[in-house]
Short mmCIF file of C-alpha atoms in Angstrom, two decimals:
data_model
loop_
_atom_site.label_atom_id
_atom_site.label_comp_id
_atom_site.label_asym_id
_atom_site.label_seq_id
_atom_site.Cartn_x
_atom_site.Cartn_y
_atom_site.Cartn_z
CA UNK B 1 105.90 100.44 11.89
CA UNK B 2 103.20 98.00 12.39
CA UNK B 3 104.71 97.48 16.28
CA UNK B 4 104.52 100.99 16.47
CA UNK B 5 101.25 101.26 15.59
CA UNK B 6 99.83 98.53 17.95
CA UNK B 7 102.14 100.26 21.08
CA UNK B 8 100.44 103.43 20.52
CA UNK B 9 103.82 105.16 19.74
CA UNK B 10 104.17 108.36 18.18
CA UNK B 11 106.82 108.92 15.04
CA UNK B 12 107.45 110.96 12.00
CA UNK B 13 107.42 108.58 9.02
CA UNK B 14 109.38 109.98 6.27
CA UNK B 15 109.13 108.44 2.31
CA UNK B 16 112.35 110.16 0.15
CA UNK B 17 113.65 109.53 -2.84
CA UNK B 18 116.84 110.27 -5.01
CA UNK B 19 116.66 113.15 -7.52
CA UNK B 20 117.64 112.50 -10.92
CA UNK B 21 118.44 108.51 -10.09
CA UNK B 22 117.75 107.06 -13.56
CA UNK B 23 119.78 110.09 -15.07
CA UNK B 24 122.98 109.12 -12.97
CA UNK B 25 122.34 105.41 -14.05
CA UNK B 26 121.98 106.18 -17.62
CA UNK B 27 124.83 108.37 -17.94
CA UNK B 28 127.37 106.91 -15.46
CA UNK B 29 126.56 103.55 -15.11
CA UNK B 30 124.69 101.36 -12.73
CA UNK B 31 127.91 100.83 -10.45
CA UNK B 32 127.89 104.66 -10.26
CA UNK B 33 124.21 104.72 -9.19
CA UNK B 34 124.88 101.58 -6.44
CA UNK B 35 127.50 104.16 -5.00
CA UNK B 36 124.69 107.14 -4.97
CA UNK B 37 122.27 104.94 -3.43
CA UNK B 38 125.12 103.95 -0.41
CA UNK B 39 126.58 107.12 -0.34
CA UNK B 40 122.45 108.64 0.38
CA UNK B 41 122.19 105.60 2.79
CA UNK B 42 125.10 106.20 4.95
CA UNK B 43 124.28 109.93 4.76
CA UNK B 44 120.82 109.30 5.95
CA UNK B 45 121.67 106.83 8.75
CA UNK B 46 124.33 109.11 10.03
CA UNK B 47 122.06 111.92 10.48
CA UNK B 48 118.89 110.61 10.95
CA UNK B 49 119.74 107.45 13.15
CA UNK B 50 119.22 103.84 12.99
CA UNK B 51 116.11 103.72 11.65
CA UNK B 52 116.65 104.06 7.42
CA UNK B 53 115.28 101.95 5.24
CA UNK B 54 115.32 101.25 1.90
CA UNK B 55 112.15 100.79 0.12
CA UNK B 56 112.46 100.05 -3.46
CA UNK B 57 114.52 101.32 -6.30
CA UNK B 58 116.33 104.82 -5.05
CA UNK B 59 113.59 105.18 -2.14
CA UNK B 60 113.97 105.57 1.06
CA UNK B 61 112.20 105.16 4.56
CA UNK B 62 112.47 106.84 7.75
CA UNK B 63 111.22 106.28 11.04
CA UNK B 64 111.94 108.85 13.77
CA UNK B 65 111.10 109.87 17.33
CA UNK B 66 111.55 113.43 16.87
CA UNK B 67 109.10 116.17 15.94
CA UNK B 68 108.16 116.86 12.11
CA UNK B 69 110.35 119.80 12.14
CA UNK B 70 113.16 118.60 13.36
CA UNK B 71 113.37 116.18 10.66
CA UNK B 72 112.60 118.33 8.35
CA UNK B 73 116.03 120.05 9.54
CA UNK B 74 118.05 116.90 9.43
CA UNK B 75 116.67 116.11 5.95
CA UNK B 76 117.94 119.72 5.13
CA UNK B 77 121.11 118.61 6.58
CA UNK B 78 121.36 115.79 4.38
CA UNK B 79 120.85 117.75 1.34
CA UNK B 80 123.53 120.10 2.26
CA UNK B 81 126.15 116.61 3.15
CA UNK B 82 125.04 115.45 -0.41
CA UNK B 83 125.67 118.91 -2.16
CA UNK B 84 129.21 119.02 -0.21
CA UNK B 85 130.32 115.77 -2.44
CA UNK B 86 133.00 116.74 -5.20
CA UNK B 87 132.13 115.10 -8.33
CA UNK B 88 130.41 115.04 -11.73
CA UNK B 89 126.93 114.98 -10.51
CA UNK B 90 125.41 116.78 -7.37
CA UNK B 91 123.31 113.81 -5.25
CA UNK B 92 119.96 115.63 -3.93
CA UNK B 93 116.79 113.82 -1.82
CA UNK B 94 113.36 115.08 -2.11
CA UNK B 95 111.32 113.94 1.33
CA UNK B 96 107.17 113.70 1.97
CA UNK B 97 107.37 113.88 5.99
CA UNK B 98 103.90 112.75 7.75
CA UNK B 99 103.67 112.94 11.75
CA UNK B 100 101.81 109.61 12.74
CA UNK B 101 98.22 110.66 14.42
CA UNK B 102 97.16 108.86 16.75
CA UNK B 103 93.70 106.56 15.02
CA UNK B 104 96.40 106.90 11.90
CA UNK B 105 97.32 102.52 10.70
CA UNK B 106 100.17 101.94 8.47
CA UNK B 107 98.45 102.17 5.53
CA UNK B 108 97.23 105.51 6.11
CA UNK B 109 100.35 106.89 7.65
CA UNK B 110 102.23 105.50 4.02
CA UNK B 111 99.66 107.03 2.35
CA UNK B 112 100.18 110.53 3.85
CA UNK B 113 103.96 110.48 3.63
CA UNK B 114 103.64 109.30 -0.09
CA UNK B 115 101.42 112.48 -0.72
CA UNK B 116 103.48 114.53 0.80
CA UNK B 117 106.55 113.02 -1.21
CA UNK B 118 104.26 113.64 -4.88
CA UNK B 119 103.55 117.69 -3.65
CA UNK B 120 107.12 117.96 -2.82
CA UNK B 121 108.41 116.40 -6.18
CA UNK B 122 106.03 118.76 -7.80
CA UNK B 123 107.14 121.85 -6.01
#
């Protein structure tokens, strides 16, 4: 991001996390909850590209080259890959998308995609 930045590059950061994560690892396991997290990770990198991250714990970052709304559609698409899973838990992401502006640093454009994460949690 930082590169970014400095080039003067434009890109939709996303911030997303798991639903539910510490339910699935309290009532299947850890080992089950690895598999969510690579089974979200795969998902992610197959439809939103190369550049998926993870961040900590059952988050997730995502750096893309297309418009807010399109990524907003792919992380739609996700959900709906997730959802399509057989098994005894439904995986689900919840995503704060922020389109980087161009005075925006890293710190600010983390900020914004955090906040945008904590109003979509609460919604």
């Amino acid at each position: 991001m930082a590169r970014l930045v400095r080039e003067g590059t434009g890109f939709t950061f996303t911030l997303l996390d798991l639903d539910h994560f510490k339910a699935i690892n309290d009532t299947y396991g850890h080992p089950e909850g690895d598999l969510s997290l690579m089974k979200v990770a795969s998902t992610l990198k197959e439809l939103m590209g190369e550049h998926v991250f993870r961040y900590g714990g059952d988050e997730f970052a995502v750096i893309s080259f297309e418009a807010p709304d399109r990524v907003c559609g792919k992380l739609s698409q996700v959900n709906r890959k997730l959802k399509e899973e057989v098994g005894a838990y439904t995986l689900q992401i919840c995503a704060g998308v922020y389109a980087r502006q161009s005075r925006d640093n890293e710190r600010r454009i983390f900020e914004q995609a955090d906040c945008a994460l904590y109003a979509a949690k609460q919604s």
